[in-house]
Short mmCIF file of C-alpha atoms and ligand atoms in Angstrom, two decimals:
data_model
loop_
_atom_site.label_atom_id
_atom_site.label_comp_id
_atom_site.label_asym_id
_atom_site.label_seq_id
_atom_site.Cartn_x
_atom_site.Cartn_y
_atom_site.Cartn_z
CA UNK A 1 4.18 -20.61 15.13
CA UNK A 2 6.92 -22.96 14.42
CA UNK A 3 9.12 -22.92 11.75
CA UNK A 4 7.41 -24.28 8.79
CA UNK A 5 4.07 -22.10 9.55
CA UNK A 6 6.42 -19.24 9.73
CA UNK A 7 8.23 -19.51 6.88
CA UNK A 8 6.27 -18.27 3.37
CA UNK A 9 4.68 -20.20 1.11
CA UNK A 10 0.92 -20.72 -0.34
CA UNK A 11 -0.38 -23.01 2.37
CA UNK A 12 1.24 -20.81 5.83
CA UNK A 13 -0.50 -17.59 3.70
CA UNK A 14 -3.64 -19.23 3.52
CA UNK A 15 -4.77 -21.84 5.58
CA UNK A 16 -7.03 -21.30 8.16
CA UNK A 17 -6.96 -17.45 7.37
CA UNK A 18 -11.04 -17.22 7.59
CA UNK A 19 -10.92 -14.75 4.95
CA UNK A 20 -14.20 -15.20 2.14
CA UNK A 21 -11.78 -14.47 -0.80
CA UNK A 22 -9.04 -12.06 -0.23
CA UNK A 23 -5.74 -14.55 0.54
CA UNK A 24 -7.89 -18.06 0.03
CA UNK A 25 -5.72 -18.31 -3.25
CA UNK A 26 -2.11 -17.68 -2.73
CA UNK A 27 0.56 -17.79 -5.65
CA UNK A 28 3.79 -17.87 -4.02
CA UNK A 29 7.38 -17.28 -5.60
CA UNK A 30 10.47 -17.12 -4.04
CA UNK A 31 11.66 -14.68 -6.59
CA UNK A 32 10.19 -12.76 -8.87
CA UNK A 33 10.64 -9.01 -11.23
CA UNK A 34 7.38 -7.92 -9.93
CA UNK A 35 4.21 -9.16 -8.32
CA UNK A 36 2.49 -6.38 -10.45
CA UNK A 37 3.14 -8.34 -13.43
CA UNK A 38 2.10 -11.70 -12.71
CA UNK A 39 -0.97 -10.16 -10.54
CA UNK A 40 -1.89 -8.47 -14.12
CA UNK A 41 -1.31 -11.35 -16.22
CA UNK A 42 -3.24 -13.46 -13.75
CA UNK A 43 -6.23 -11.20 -13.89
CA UNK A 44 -6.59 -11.30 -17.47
CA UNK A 45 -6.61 -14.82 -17.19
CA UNK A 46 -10.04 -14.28 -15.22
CA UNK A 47 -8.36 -15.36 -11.32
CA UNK A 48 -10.57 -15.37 -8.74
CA UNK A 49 -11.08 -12.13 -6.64
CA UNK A 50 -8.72 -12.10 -3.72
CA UNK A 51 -6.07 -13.48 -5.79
CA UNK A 52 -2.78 -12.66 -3.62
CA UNK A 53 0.39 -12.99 -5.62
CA UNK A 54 3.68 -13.12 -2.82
CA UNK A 55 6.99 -13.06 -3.72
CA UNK A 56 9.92 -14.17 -1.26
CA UNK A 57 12.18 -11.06 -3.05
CA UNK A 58 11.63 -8.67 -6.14
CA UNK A 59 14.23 -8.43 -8.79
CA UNK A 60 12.41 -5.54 -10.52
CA UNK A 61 10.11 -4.18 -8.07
CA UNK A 62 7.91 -0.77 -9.09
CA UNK A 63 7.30 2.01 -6.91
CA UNK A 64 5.02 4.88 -7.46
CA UNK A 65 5.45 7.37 -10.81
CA UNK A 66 7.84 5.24 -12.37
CA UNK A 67 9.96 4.62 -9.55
CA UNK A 68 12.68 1.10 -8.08
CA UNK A 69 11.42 -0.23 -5.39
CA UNK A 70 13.71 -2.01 -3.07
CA UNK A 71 11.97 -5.67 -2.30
CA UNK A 72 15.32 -8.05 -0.70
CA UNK A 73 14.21 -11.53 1.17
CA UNK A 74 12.49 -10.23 4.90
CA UNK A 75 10.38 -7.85 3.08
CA UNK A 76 6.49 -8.45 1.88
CA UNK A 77 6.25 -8.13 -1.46
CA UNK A 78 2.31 -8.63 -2.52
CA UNK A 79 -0.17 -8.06 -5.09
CA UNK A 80 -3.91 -8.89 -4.66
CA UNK A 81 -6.40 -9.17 -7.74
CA UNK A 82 -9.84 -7.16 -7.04
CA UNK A 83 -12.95 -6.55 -9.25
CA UNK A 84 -14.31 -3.18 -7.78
CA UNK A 85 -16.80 -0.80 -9.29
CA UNK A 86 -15.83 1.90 -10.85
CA UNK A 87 -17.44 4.16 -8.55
CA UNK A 88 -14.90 2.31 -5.05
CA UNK A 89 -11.64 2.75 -7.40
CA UNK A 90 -10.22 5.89 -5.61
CA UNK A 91 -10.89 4.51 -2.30
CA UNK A 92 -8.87 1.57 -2.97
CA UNK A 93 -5.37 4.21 -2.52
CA UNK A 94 -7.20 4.75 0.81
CA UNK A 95 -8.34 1.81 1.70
CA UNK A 96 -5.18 -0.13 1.24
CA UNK A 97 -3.26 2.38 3.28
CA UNK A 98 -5.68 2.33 6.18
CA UNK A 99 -5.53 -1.41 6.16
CA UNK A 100 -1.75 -1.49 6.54
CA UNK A 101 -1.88 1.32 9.36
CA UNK A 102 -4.74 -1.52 11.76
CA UNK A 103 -2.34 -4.42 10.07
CA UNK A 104 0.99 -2.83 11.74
CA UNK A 105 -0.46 -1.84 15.01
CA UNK A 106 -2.19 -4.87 15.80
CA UNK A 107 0.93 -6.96 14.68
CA UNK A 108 3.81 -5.18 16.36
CA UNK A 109 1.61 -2.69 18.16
CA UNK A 110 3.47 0.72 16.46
CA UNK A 111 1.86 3.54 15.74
CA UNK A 112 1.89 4.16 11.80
CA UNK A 113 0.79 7.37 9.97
CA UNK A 114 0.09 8.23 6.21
CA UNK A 115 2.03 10.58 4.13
CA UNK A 116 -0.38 11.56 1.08
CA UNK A 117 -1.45 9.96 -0.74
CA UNK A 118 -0.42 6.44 0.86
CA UNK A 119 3.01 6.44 2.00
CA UNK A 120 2.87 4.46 5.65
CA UNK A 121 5.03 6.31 8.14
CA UNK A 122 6.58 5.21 11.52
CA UNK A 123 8.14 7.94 13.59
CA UNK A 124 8.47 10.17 10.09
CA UNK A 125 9.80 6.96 8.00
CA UNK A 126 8.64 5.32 5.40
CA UNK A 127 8.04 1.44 5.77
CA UNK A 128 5.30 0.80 3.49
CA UNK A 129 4.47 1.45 -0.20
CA UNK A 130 1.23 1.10 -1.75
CA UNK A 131 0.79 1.01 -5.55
CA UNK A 132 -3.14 0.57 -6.67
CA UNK A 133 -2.57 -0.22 -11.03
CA UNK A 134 -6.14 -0.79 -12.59
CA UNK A 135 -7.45 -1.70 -15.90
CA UNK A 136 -11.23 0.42 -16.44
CA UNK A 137 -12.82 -0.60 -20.07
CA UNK A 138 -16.41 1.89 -21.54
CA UNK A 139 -16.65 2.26 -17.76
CA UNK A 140 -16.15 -1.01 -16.09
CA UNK A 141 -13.00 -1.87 -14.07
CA UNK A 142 -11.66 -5.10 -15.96
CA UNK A 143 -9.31 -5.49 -12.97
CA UNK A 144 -7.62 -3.44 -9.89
CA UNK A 145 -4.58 -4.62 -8.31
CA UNK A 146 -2.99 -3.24 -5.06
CA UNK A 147 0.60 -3.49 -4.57
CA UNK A 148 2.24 -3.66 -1.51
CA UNK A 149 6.00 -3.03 -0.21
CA UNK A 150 6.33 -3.55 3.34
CA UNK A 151 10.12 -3.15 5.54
CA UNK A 152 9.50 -5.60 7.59
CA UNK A 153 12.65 -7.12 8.65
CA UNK A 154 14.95 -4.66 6.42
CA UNK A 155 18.18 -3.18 8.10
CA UNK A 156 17.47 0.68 6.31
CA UNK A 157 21.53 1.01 6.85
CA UNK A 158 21.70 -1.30 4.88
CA UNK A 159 20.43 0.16 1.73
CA UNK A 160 22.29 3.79 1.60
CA UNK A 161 19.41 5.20 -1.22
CA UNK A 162 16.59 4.97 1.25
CA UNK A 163 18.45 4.82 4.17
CA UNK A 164 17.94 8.76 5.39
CA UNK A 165 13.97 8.30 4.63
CA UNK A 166 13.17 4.21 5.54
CA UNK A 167 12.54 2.23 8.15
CA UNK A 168 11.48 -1.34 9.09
CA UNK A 169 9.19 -3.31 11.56
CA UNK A 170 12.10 -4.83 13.00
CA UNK A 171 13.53 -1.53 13.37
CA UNK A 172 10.33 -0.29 15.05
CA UNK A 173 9.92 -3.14 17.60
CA UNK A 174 13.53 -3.83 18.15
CA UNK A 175 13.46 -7.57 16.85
CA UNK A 176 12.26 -9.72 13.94
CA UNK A 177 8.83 -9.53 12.90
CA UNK A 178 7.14 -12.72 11.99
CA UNK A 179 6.66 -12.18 7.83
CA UNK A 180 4.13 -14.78 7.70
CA UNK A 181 2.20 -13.13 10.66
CA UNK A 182 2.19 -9.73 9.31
CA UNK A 183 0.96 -11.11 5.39
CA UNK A 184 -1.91 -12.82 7.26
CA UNK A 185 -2.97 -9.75 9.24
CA UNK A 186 -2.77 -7.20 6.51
CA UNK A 187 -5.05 -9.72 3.95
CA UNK A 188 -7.51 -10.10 6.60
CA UNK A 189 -7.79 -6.27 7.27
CA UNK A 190 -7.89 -5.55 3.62
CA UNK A 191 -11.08 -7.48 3.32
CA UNK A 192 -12.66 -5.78 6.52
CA UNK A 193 -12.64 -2.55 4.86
CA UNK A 194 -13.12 -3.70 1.37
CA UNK A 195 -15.75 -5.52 2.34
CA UNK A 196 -17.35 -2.71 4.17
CA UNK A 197 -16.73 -0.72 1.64
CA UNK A 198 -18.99 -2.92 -0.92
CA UNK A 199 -21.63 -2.51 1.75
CA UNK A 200 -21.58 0.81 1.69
CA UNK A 201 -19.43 2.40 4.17
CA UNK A 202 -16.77 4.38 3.35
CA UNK A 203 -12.76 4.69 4.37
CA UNK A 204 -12.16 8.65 3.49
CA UNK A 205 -12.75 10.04 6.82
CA UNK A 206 -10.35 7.31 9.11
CA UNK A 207 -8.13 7.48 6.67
CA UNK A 208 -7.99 11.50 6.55
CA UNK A 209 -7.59 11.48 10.27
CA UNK A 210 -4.35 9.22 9.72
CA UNK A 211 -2.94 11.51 7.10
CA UNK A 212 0.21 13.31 8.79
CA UNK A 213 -0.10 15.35 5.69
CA UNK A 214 -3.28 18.18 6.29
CA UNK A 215 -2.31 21.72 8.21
CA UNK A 216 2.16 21.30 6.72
CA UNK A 217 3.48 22.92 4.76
CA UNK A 218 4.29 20.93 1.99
CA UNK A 219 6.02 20.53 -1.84
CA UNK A 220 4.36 18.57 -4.19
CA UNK A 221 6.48 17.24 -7.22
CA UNK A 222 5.24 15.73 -10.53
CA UNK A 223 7.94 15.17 -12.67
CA UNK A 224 9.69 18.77 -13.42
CA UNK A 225 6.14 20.06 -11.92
CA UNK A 226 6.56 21.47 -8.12
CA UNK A 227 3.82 23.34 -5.84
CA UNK A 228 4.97 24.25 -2.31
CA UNK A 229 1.72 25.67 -0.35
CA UNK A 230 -0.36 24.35 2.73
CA UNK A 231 -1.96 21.03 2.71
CA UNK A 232 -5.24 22.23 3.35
CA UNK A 233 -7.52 19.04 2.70
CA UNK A 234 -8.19 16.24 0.60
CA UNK A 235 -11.51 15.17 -1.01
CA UNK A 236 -13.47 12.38 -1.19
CA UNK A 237 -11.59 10.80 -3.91
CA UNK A 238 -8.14 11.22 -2.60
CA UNK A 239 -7.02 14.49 -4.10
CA UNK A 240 -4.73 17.02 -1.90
CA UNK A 241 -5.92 20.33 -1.96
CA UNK A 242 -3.09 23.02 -1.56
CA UNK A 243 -3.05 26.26 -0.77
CA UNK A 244 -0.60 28.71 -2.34
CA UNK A 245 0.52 31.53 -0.71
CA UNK A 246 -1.40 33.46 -3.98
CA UNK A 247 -4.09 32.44 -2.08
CA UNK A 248 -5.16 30.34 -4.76
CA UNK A 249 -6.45 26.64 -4.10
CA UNK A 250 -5.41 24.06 -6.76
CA UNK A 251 -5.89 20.06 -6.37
CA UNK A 252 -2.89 17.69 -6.96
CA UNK A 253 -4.30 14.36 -7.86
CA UNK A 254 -0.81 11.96 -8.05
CA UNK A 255 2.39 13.62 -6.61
CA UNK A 256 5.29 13.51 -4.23
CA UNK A 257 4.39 15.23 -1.39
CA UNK A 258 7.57 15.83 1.05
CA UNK A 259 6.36 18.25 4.53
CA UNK A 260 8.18 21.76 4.35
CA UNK A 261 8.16 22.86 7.63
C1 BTN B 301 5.67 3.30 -3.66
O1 BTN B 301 6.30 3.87 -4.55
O2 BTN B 301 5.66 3.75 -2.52
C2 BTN B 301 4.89 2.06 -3.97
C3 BTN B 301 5.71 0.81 -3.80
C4 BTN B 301 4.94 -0.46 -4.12
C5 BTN B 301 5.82 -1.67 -4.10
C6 BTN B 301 5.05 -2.96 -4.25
S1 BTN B 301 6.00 -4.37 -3.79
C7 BTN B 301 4.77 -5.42 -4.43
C8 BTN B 301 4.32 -4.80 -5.73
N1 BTN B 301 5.22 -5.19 -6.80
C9 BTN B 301 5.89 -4.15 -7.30
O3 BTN B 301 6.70 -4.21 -8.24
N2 BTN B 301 5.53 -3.02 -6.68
C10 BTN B 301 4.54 -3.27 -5.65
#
């Protein structure tokens, strides 16, 4: 790719992408608070499906449970507007997570795990975020949208509050990681599953084999609420099922899961 394909804007996001929706409209910013925002204002406004909303950096990016999350110019920053059923919402967590695990491997060729619920790991660090924010009215999803954080080209040194736990593509393959090739990628394996998902299949048991989660020991944090026990499983709609050293078997549906042993 040369220079102008590679650097990010509406038209290197989209053309060509041979997507049927997800990515064939791009809103791009250079700077933005939050793709969530705009990605929730543009729903309402009835956008198209596959709506991707990209921003070049993040001046008040979200994380999970209320969290900052980190978005500086290298990273991908990216929202994209879907219309599920109700019944495919909690495999859209999964979904999205499994997505970015075939997008990282078939772009840089690294091996990425999931930390539950959909933390992407590489070697044990965390270089992916996934936040899925939806909007269900008398039973009908008005609209999902799936955030995504991804280090791509992100020096984790140089960010002391996540350097301990983060890491980068560029870290991971030892050199910069084409931004514009990795957006591309992930879009197009977001619609592969989503799309098989409509048809019926389902994502729960590829992505439960990715989780680095099940057989650790784990803590899970809500808030002031912890529970240390063994990640024993996870259901079919995404909840962790611990067990306590009471014996007892409880289900944590949205937590911080860190491994304990
Ligand atoms: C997490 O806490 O791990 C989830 C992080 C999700 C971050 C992405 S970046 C694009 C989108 N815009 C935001 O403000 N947050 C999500």
């Amino acid at each position: 790719m040369g220079t102008e394909e590679n650097s990010l804007s509406s038209a290197s996001i989209s053309n060509d992408l041979g997507t049927r929706f997800i990515g064939q409209r791009v809103i791009y910013h250079p700077r933005l608070a939050s793709t969530m925002e705009v990605a929730k204002r543009e729903a309402r406004l009835g956008a198209a499906e596959g709506t991707a909303i990209i921003a070049g950096e993040q001046t008040g990016g979200r994380g999970r449970m209320g969290r900052v999350w980190l978005s500086p110019q290298g990273n991908i920053s990216l929202s994209i507007i879907l219309y599920p059923d109700l019944a495919h919402l909690p495999s859209l967590i999964m979904l999205a997570s499994l997505a970015m695990v075939h997008a990282i491997e078939a772009v840089s060729g690294l091996k990425a795990q999931i930390s539950w619920p959909n933390d992407v790991l590489i070697g044990g660090k965390k270089v992916c975020g996934i936040l899925v924010e939806s909007n269900v009215q008398g039973g009908v999803v008005a609209y999902a949208v799936i955030g995504i954080g991804m280090n791509v080209n992100l020096r984790a040194a140089d960010f002391p509050e996540i350097s301990s736990t983060a890491t980068s593509l560029s870290e991971g393959v030892g050199g910069e990681v084409s931004l514009v090739g990795m957006i591309r990628q992930l879009l197009v394996d977001i619609e592969r599953l989503y799309l098989d998902l409509q048809a019926g299949g389902s994502v729960y048991q590829e992505w439960r084999d990715s989780l680095v989660t099940l057989g650790r020991k784990v803590m899970a944090s809500s808030g002031s609420i912890s529970y240390e026990g063994i990640a024993e499983s996870v259901d079919k709609d995404g909840g962790l099922l611990l067990r306590r050293s009471d014996g007892s078997l409880i289900k944590v549906i949205a937590a911080d899961v860190t491994l304990h042993d």
